Amino acid sequence: MDKEYILNNVSELSAQQLAEAIQAGVVTLQELRDTDELDATKRKAITKIISAVGQEAEQAWAAINKDSEAQLLEFIQKYPSSPHVAEAEAFIAQLKRKDENREYERRQILERIRLNPNTYSPAEILNFIENGTITRNELTEICAIPMSAIDNLRNITAVDLNLGATPESIPEGYTEVYFWGGPGSGKTCALGAVLQMAEFRECLTIATGPGYNYATQLKNIFSHDNVANDYLPPPSPVESTQYLPFSLQLPKEKKSRSVSLIELSGEIFECFYWKNAGLRLPTQSHENTFNSLNTFLASKNRKLHFFFIDAGRDNRRDQRGLTQGDYLQATATYFKGHQLFDKTTDAIYVVLTKSDLLVDDSGNHVANDYAERVKYAKKYLKDQRYGAFITVLKNICEEYSINGGKLTVEPFSLGKVYFQQICNFEGTSASRLVDILLERVPGTKKSILDFFNA
């Protein structure tokens, strides 16, 4: 019934019909009274009906879930004249904004995972799945995460690495290989991958001693089954300067290459920064690590240096307001000032880990092509303001004719790493580092194994 019909038939319509028209907002009680057709009995009946409905609406409003759009819409439809309608509409608008925000955040989460599958930890991914933010199918279809990585989210059992004691000195007569990198830079995993590929190529023999168990554990982290079921270890503690002696000897070779590999704790970079700034080292562990390192570097052995930088995180400031680039440059500056990179150094390499995460100019992941990854690795180092650090190393290479006066950048990848801990190992990059060691470490009849087995 429209308004005109109601006003022309007030005397014919029942109190219930008129009350419903008032509640529907078609007419008002005053408009009905102005027709002079509304008698007192019917007016009182209308008022009573409206009052009862009002009480019912109040009870309904108190009972409904304000986070349920369906219940709010039902209330508006059933009680259109209630003073709570405006509130219900406001709640609905708020819920729609929340839904839009949730959908936007959901898309953002998926896009972050697509670009970098290590953006979130396993616990965070599990929480997203359990609370319905994202689904397993979306992870596979949108983010290209293999189902094996998703299935293994609850199966992660990282190896408890058994760290060896730091030696007082390095045996003379064998090439020293230094792995440098800040906390979380990936050098420990890279070391494990190199050992695994050296064994895979049947050329690795680990020397007995304090580092034997650690080296064996590291190489066994990785497998060749093309399944995301290898679990990465936690970062090394500050005091853990690890010494790993091993030999490399290809099948049918008569000479072996003896390597004294020193894996340095990431916090050593802070030591160099504090030394440059004239600040005191914070703990005795820092002092011990710093002193041991200087003893090693002063040896007459030939040396190779690998500096590891993580492409999976930006060159952000830490709680002290310093970036990874600041620490790296401080290290290079300290070396230059103390002439620790001299004629005993044969080569310096900058290794960009997680190079599989590099993106090209179009925002797509760089193809698994060595030349392309070298190109974009250099671009990444420049864009992330590592230029000053690179320049210092280049100048050192030129000054001491290290590596033909050139600094080499090596892109490195473990294959595919998901959710910071789950890896599907692919050894091409690690095998390249093995090739570098085979090329740069001279073969001798006398092996480092002889020294440790004597």
Tab-separated table of N, CA, C and O in Angstrom, residues 151-215:
chain	number	residue	atom	x	y	z
A	151	ASP	N	53.330	-29.679	3.614
A	151	ASP	CA	53.128	-30.889	4.428
A	151	ASP	C	54.164	-31.004	5.541
A	151	ASP	O	53.888	-31.604	6.594
A	152	ASN	N	55.356	-30.434	5.313
A	152	ASN	CA	56.438	-30.571	6.284
A	152	ASN	C	56.502	-29.426	7.295
A	152	ASN	O	57.446	-29.368	8.101
A	153	LEU	N	55.512	-28.546	7.291
A	153	LEU	CA	55.519	-27.425	8.230
A	153	LEU	C	55.559	-27.895	9.683
A	153	LEU	O	56.139	-27.224	10.548
A	154	ARG	N	54.935	-29.023	9.954
A	154	ARG	CA	54.913	-29.546	11.327
A	154	ARG	C	56.001	-30.599	11.570
A	154	ARG	O	56.061	-31.174	12.658
A	155	ASN	N	56.828	-30.840	10.571
A	155	ASN	CA	57.836	-31.903	10.699
A	155	ASN	C	59.251	-31.374	10.846
A	155	ASN	O	60.212	-32.143	10.789
A	156	ILE	N	59.397	-30.066	11.032
A	156	ILE	CA	60.726	-29.465	11.049
A	156	ILE	C	61.503	-29.926	12.280
A	156	ILE	O	61.063	-29.747	13.415
A	157	THR	N	62.649	-30.509	12.028
A	157	THR	CA	63.539	-30.950	13.108
A	157	THR	C	64.951	-30.508	12.737
A	157	THR	O	65.722	-31.281	12.167
A	158	ALA	N	65.266	-29.262	13.057
A	158	ALA	CA	66.586	-28.717	12.722
A	158	ALA	C	67.665	-29.430	13.527
A	158	ALA	O	67.478	-29.745	14.710
A	159	VAL	N	68.782	-29.691	12.891
A	159	VAL	CA	69.896	-30.386	13.538
A	159	VAL	C	70.497	-29.503	14.623
A	159	VAL	O	70.719	-28.307	14.423
A	160	ASP	N	70.737	-30.095	15.787
A	160	ASP	CA	71.429	-29.407	16.869
A	160	ASP	C	72.928	-29.555	16.621
A	160	ASP	O	73.537	-30.558	16.970
A	161	LEU	N	73.508	-28.542	15.985
A	161	LEU	CA	74.895	-28.649	15.551
A	161	LEU	C	75.854	-28.703	16.737
A	161	LEU	O	75.746	-27.917	17.684
A	162	ASN	N	76.775	-29.640	16.659
A	162	ASN	CA	77.777	-29.841	17.703
A	162	ASN	C	79.028	-29.054	17.336
A	162	ASN	O	79.847	-29.485	16.529
A	163	LEU	N	79.160	-27.849	17.918
A	163	LEU	CA	80.247	-26.955	17.556
A	163	LEU	C	81.570	-27.447	18.135
A	163	LEU	O	81.634	-27.896	19.279
A	164	GLY	N	82.623	-27.332	17.343
A	164	GLY	CA	83.946	-27.732	17.800
A	164	GLY	C	84.664	-26.598	18.511
A	164	GLY	O	84.273	-25.433	18.418
A	165	ALA	N	85.727	-26.921	19.234
A	165	ALA	CA	86.509	-25.919	19.939
A	165	ALA	C	87.324	-25.091	18.949
A	165	ALA	O	87.776	-25.585	17.919
A	166	THR	N	87.498	-23.795	19.267
A	166	THR	CA	88.311	-22.919	18.429
A	166	THR	C	89.791	-23.182	18.709
A	166	THR	O	90.222	-23.099	19.862
A	167	PRO	N	90.584	-23.495	17.680
A	167	PRO	CA	92.007	-23.780	17.924
A	167	PRO	C	92.796	-22.507	18.232
A	167	PRO	O	92.348	-21.398	17.926
A	168	GLU	N	93.962	-22.655	18.821
A	168	GLU	CA	94.817	-21.514	19.123
A	168	GLU	C	95.553	-21.033	17.883
A	168	GLU	O	95.923	-19.859	17.785
A	169	SER	N	95.768	-21.938	16.926
A	169	SER	CA	96.468	-21.558	15.703
A	169	SER	C	96.056	-22.503	14.584
A	169	SER	O	95.469	-23.555	14.824
A	170	ILE	N	96.379	-22.111	13.341
A	170	ILE	CA	96.076	-22.912	12.162
A	170	ILE	C	97.385	-23.557	11.678
A	170	ILE	O	98.425	-22.891	11.623
A	171	PRO	N	97.362	-24.849	11.349
A	171	PRO	CA	98.594	-25.498	10.869
A	171	PRO	C	99.187	-24.778	9.668
A	171	PRO	O	98.452	-24.282	8.795
A	172	GLU	N	100.489	-24.689	9.616
A	172	GLU	CA	101.159	-24.019	8.510
A	172	GLU	C	101.271	-24.946	7.293
A	172	GLU	O	101.319	-26.163	7.426
A	173	GLY	N	101.280	-24.325	6.131
A	173	GLY	CA	101.492	-25.075	4.899
A	173	GLY	C	100.214	-25.428	4.163
A	173	GLY	O	100.284	-26.098	3.133
A	174	TYR	N	99.058	-24.982	4.653
A	174	TYR	CA	97.783	-25.330	4.016
A	174	TYR	C	96.970	-24.061	3.763
A	174	TYR	O	97.008	-23.116	4.552
A	175	THR	N	96.230	-24.030	2.674
A	175	THR	CA	95.448	-22.846	2.306
A	175	THR	C	94.310	-22.619	3.287
A	175	THR	O	93.548	-23.534	3.593
A	176	GLU	N	94.205	-21.386	3.764
A	176	GLU	CA	93.113	-21.018	4.665
A	176	GLU	C	91.974	-20.399	3.850
A	176	GLU	O	92.207	-19.517	3.023
A	177	VAL	N	90.774	-20.859	4.091
A	177	VAL	CA	89.585	-20.337	3.421
A	177	VAL	C	88.666	-19.759	4.486
A	177	VAL	O	88.240	-20.475	5.394
A	178	TYR	N	88.375	-18.467	4.375
A	178	TYR	CA	87.561	-17.781	5.377
A	178	TYR	C	86.158	-17.542	4.828
A	178	TYR	O	85.988	-17.011	3.723
A	179	PHE	N	85.157	-17.926	5.629
A	179	PHE	CA	83.765	-17.634	5.326
A	179	PHE	C	83.297	-16.532	6.272
A	179	PHE	O	83.173	-16.736	7.474
A	180	TRP	N	83.083	-15.339	5.686
A	180	TRP	CA	82.617	-14.179	6.451
A	180	TRP	C	81.139	-13.945	6.163
A	180	TRP	O	80.667	-14.157	5.051
A	181	GLY	N	80.416	-13.443	7.138
A	181	GLY	CA	79.012	-13.099	6.911
A	181	GLY	C	78.333	-12.703	8.203
A	181	GLY	O	78.642	-13.256	9.264
A	182	GLY	N	77.435	-11.738	8.120
A	182	GLY	CA	76.693	-11.300	9.296
A	182	GLY	C	75.725	-12.366	9.765
A	182	GLY	O	75.505	-13.377	9.077
A	183	PRO	N	75.112	-12.176	10.941
A	183	PRO	CA	74.129	-13.138	11.445
A	183	PRO	C	73.007	-13.353	10.423
A	183	PRO	O	72.416	-12.401	9.911
A	184	GLY	N	72.738	-14.607	10.118
A	184	GLY	CA	71.668	-14.918	9.175
A	184	GLY	C	72.021	-14.696	7.720
A	184	GLY	O	71.147	-14.726	6.851
A	185	SER	N	73.307	-14.484	7.407
A	185	SER	CA	73.700	-14.218	6.021
A	185	SER	C	73.693	-15.480	5.163
A	185	SER	O	73.764	-15.403	3.939
A	186	GLY	N	73.656	-16.650	5.799
A	186	GLY	CA	73.586	-17.893	5.049
A	186	GLY	C	74.910	-18.598	4.869
A	186	GLY	O	74.990	-19.595	4.148
A	187	LYS	N	75.965	-18.119	5.542
A	187	LYS	CA	77.277	-18.728	5.319
A	187	LYS	C	77.356	-20.156	5.877
A	187	LYS	O	78.012	-21.018	5.289
A	188	THR	N	76.690	-20.412	7.021
A	188	THR	CA	76.719	-21.766	7.584
A	188	THR	C	76.048	-22.757	6.636
A	188	THR	O	76.562	-23.851	6.384
A	189	CYS	N	74.895	-22.374	6.098
A	189	CYS	CA	74.200	-23.244	5.142
A	189	CYS	C	75.019	-23.406	3.867
A	189	CYS	O	75.075	-24.497	3.280
A	190	ALA	N	75.658	-22.308	3.432
A	190	ALA	CA	76.504	-22.395	2.236
A	190	ALA	C	77.651	-23.364	2.465
A	190	ALA	O	78.000	-24.152	1.572
A	191	LEU	N	78.225	-23.318	3.659
A	191	LEU	CA	79.310	-24.242	3.985
A	191	LEU	C	78.818	-25.690	3.927
A	191	LEU	O	79.473	-26.558	3.343
A	192	GLY	N	77.656	-25.949	4.522
A	192	GLY	CA	77.095	-27.295	4.466
A	192	GLY	C	76.843	-27.750	3.046
A	192	GLY	O	77.096	-28.908	2.684
A	193	ALA	N	76.357	-26.811	2.205
A	193	ALA	CA	76.080	-27.150	0.802
A	193	ALA	C	77.362	-27.455	0.047
A	193	ALA	O	77.417	-28.384	-0.776
A	194	VAL	N	78.425	-26.688	0.314
A	194	VAL	CA	79.707	-26.929	-0.345
A	194	VAL	C	80.253	-28.298	0.049
A	194	VAL	O	80.721	-29.075	-0.804
A	195	LEU	N	80.197	-28.624	1.336
A	195	LEU	CA	80.673	-29.928	1.789
A	195	LEU	C	79.845	-31.058	1.176
A	195	LEU	O	80.385	-32.093	0.780
A	196	GLN	N	78.524	-30.846	1.091
A	196	GLN	CA	77.663	-31.859	0.506
A	196	GLN	C	78.013	-32.096	-0.967
A	196	GLN	O	78.113	-33.243	-1.416
A	197	MET	N	78.223	-31.015	-1.722
A	197	MET	CA	78.528	-31.180	-3.140
A	197	MET	C	79.921	-31.764	-3.353
A	197	MET	O	80.151	-32.520	-4.301
A	198	ALA	N	80.855	-31.410	-2.457
A	198	ALA	CA	82.187	-32.008	-2.561
A	198	ALA	C	82.105	-33.513	-2.333
A	198	ALA	O	82.749	-34.306	-3.034
A	199	GLU	N	81.285	-33.929	-1.376
A	199	GLU	CA	81.093	-35.358	-1.149
A	199	GLU	C	80.352	-35.994	-2.326
A	199	GLU	O	80.687	-37.099	-2.761
A	200	PHE	N	79.332	-35.296	-2.833
A	200	PHE	CA	78.544	-35.799	-3.949
A	200	PHE	C	79.439	-36.029	-5.174
A	200	PHE	O	79.223	-36.964	-5.950
A	201	ARG	N	80.449	-35.175	-5.308
A	201	ARG	CA	81.387	-35.299	-6.432
A	201	ARG	C	82.561	-36.224	-6.098
A	201	ARG	O	83.511	-36.320	-6.861
A	202	GLU	N	82.470	-36.863	-4.959
A	202	GLU	CA	83.429	-37.889	-4.535
A	202	GLU	C	84.850	-37.338	-4.408
A	202	GLU	O	85.828	-37.982	-4.796
A	203	CYS	N	84.966	-36.134	-3.841
A	203	CYS	CA	86.308	-35.562	-3.694
A	203	CYS	C	86.571	-35.033	-2.283
A	203	CYS	O	87.594	-34.387	-2.056
A	204	LEU	N	85.688	-35.301	-1.319
A	204	LEU	CA	85.807	-34.737	0.021
A	204	LEU	C	86.310	-35.775	1.020
A	204	LEU	O	85.808	-36.899	1.059
A	205	THR	N	87.263	-35.349	1.842
A	205	THR	CA	87.659	-36.115	3.017
A	205	THR	C	87.805	-35.134	4.172
A	205	THR	O	88.599	-34.178	4.081
A	206	ILE	N	87.040	-35.334	5.227
A	206	ILE	CA	87.072	-34.436	6.386
A	206	ILE	C	88.123	-34.939	7.363
A	206	ILE	O	88.180	-36.134	7.677
A	207	ALA	N	88.957	-34.026	7.854
A	207	ALA	CA	89.998	-34.408	8.803
A	207	ALA	C	89.392	-34.703	10.165
A	207	ALA	O	88.387	-34.098	10.564
A	208	THR	N	89.994	-35.632	10.888
A	208	THR	CA	89.542	-35.925	12.249
A	208	THR	C	89.896	-34.767	13.167
A	208	THR	O	90.798	-33.978	12.886
A	209	GLY	N	89.149	-34.646	14.269
A	209	GLY	CA	89.424	-33.577	15.218
A	209	GLY	C	88.158	-32.897	15.677
A	209	GLY	O	87.040	-33.374	15.401
A	210	PRO	N	88.283	-31.751	16.375
A	210	PRO	CA	87.123	-31.082	16.978
A	210	PRO	C	86.045	-30.657	15.984
A	210	PRO	O	84.874	-30.579	16.330
A	211	GLY	N	86.429	-30.365	14.712
A	211	GLY	CA	85.437	-29.916	13.734
A	211	GLY	C	84.814	-31.029	12.923
A	211	GLY	O	83.948	-30.776	12.077
A	212	TYR	N	85.225	-32.277	13.164
A	212	TYR	CA	84.783	-33.409	12.337
A	212	TYR	C	83.268	-33.609	12.413
A	212	TYR	O	82.585	-33.736	11.394
A	213	ASN	N	82.743	-33.637	13.631
A	213	ASN	CA	81.310	-33.880	13.796
A	213	ASN	C	80.485	-32.740	13.219
A	213	ASN	O	79.466	-32.950	12.556
A	214	TYR	N	80.941	-31.505	13.455
A	214	TYR	CA	80.226	-30.322	12.951
A	214	TYR	C	80.164	-30.348	11.426
A	214	TYR	O	79.102	-30.140	10.824
A	215	ALA	N	81.299	-30.622	10.788
A	215	ALA	CA	81.331	-30.660	9.325
A	215	ALA	C	80.444	-31.769	8.779
A	215	ALA	O	79.726	-31.589	7.782
